[in-house]
mmCIF file of C-alpha atoms in Angstrom:
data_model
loop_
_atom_site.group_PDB
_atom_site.id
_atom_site.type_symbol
_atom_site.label_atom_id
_atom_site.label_comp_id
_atom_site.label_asym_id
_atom_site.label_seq_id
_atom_site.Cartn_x
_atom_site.Cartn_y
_atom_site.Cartn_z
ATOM 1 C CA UNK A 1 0.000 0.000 0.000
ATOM 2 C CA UNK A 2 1.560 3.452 -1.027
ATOM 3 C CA UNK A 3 1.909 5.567 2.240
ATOM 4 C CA UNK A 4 -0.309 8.564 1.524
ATOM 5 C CA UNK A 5 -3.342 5.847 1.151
ATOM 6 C CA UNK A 6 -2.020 4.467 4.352
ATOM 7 C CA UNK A 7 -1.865 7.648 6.057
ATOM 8 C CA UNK A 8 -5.203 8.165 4.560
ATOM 9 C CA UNK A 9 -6.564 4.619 6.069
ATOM 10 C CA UNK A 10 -5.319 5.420 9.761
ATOM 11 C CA UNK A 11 -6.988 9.060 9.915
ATOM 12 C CA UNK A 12 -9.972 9.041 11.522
ATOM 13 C CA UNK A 13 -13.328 10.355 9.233
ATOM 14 C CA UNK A 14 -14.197 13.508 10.544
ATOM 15 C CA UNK A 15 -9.983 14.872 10.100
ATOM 16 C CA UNK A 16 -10.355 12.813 6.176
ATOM 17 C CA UNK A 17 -13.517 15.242 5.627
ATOM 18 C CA UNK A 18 -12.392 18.117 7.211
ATOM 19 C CA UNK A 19 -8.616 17.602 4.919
ATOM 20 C CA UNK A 20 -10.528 17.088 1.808
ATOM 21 C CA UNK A 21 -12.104 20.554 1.829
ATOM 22 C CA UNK A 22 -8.988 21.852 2.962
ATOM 23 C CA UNK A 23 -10.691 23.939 5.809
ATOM 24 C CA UNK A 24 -9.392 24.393 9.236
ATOM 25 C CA UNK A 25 -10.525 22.801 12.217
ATOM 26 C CA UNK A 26 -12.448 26.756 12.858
ATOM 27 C CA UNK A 27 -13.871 27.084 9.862
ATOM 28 C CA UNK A 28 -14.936 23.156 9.365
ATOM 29 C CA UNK A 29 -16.792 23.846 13.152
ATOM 30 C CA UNK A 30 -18.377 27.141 11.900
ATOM 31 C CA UNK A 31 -20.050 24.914 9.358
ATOM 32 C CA UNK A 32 -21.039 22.308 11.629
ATOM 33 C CA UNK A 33 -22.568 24.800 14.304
ATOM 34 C CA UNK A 34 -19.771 23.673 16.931
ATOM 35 C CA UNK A 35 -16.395 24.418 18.206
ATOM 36 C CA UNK A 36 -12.977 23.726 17.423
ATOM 37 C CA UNK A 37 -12.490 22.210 20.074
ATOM 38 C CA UNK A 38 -15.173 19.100 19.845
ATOM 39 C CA UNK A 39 -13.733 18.999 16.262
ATOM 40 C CA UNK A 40 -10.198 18.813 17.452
ATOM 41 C CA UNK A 41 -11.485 15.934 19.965
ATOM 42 C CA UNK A 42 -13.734 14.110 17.383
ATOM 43 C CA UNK A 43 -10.148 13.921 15.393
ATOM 44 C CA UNK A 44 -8.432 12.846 17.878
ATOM 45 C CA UNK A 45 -10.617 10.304 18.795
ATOM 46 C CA UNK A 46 -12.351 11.869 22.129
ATOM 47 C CA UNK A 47 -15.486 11.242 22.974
ATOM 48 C CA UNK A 48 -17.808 13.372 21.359
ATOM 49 C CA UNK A 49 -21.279 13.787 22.039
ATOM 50 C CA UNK A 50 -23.014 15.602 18.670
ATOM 51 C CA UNK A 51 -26.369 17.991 19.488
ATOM 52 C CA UNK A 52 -29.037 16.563 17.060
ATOM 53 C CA UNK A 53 -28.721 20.173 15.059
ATOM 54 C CA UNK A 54 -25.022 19.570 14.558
ATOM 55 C CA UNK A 55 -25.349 16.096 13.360
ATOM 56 C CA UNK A 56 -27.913 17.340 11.057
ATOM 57 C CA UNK A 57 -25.470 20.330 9.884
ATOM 58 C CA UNK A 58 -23.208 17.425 9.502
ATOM 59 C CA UNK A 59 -25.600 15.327 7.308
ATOM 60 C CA UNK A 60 -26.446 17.998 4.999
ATOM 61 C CA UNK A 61 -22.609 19.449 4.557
ATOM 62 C CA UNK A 62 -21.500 16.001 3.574
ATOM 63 C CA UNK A 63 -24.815 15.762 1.366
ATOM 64 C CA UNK A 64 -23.852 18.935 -0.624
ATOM 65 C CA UNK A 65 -20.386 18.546 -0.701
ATOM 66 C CA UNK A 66 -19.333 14.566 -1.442
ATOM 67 C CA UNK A 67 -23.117 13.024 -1.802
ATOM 68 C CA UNK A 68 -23.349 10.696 1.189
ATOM 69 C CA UNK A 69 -24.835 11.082 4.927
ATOM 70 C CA UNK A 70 -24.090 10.410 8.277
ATOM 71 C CA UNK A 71 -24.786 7.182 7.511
ATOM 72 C CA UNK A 72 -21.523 6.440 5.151
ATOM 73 C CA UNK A 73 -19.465 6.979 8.418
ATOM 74 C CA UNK A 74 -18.330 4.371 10.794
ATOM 75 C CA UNK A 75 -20.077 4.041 14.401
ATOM 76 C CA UNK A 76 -16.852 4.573 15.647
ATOM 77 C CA UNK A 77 -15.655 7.974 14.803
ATOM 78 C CA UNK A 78 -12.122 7.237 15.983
ATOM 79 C CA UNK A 79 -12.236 4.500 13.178
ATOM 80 C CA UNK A 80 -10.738 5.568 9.547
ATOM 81 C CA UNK A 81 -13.345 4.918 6.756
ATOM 82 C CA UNK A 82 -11.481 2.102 4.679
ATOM 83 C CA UNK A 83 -12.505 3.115 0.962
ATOM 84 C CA UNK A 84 -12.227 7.177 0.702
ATOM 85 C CA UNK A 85 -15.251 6.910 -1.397
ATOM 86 C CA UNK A 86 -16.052 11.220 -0.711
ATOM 87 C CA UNK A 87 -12.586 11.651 -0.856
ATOM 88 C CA UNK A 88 -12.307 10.532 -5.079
ATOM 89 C CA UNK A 89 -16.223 12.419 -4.953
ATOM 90 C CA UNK A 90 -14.177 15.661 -3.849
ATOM 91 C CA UNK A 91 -11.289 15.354 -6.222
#
């Protein structure tokens, strides 16, 4: 496996979104309706508890921008998303 697809396997969803779009952690969070911070922990694997409006900001930024929902990600956010199907969407 080249290494930027296996640097791309081991980062976890919400950091392989957030790097697609080339925004910052701020500006990803602005869009989301949350702070940097609970982005920062979301990427780092923290526990992260989502308000129903940001999951739903979620929902429909990944909707407009790659085509797929909430429900393309894993259950375990600290998980990488094995096939960077938004990623080749983006690109």
């Amino acid at each position: 496996m080249p290494s930027d697809q296996k640097d791309q396997a081991e980062t976890p969803p919400l950091k392989q979104i957030r790097e697609a779009l080339n925004l910052s952690q701020e500006k990803f969070a602005r869009f989301i309706g949350c702070s940097a911070k609970k982005i920062s922990r979301g990427e780092n694997g923290g526990n992260v508890l989502w308000t129903m409006a940001e999951a739903k900001a979620l929902d429909k930024f990944m909707q407009k921008e790659f085509g797929l929902t909430i429900h393309d990600l894993p259950d375990d956010m600290s998980q990488p998303i094995a096939k960077l199907t938004f990623l080749e969407k983006a690109g």
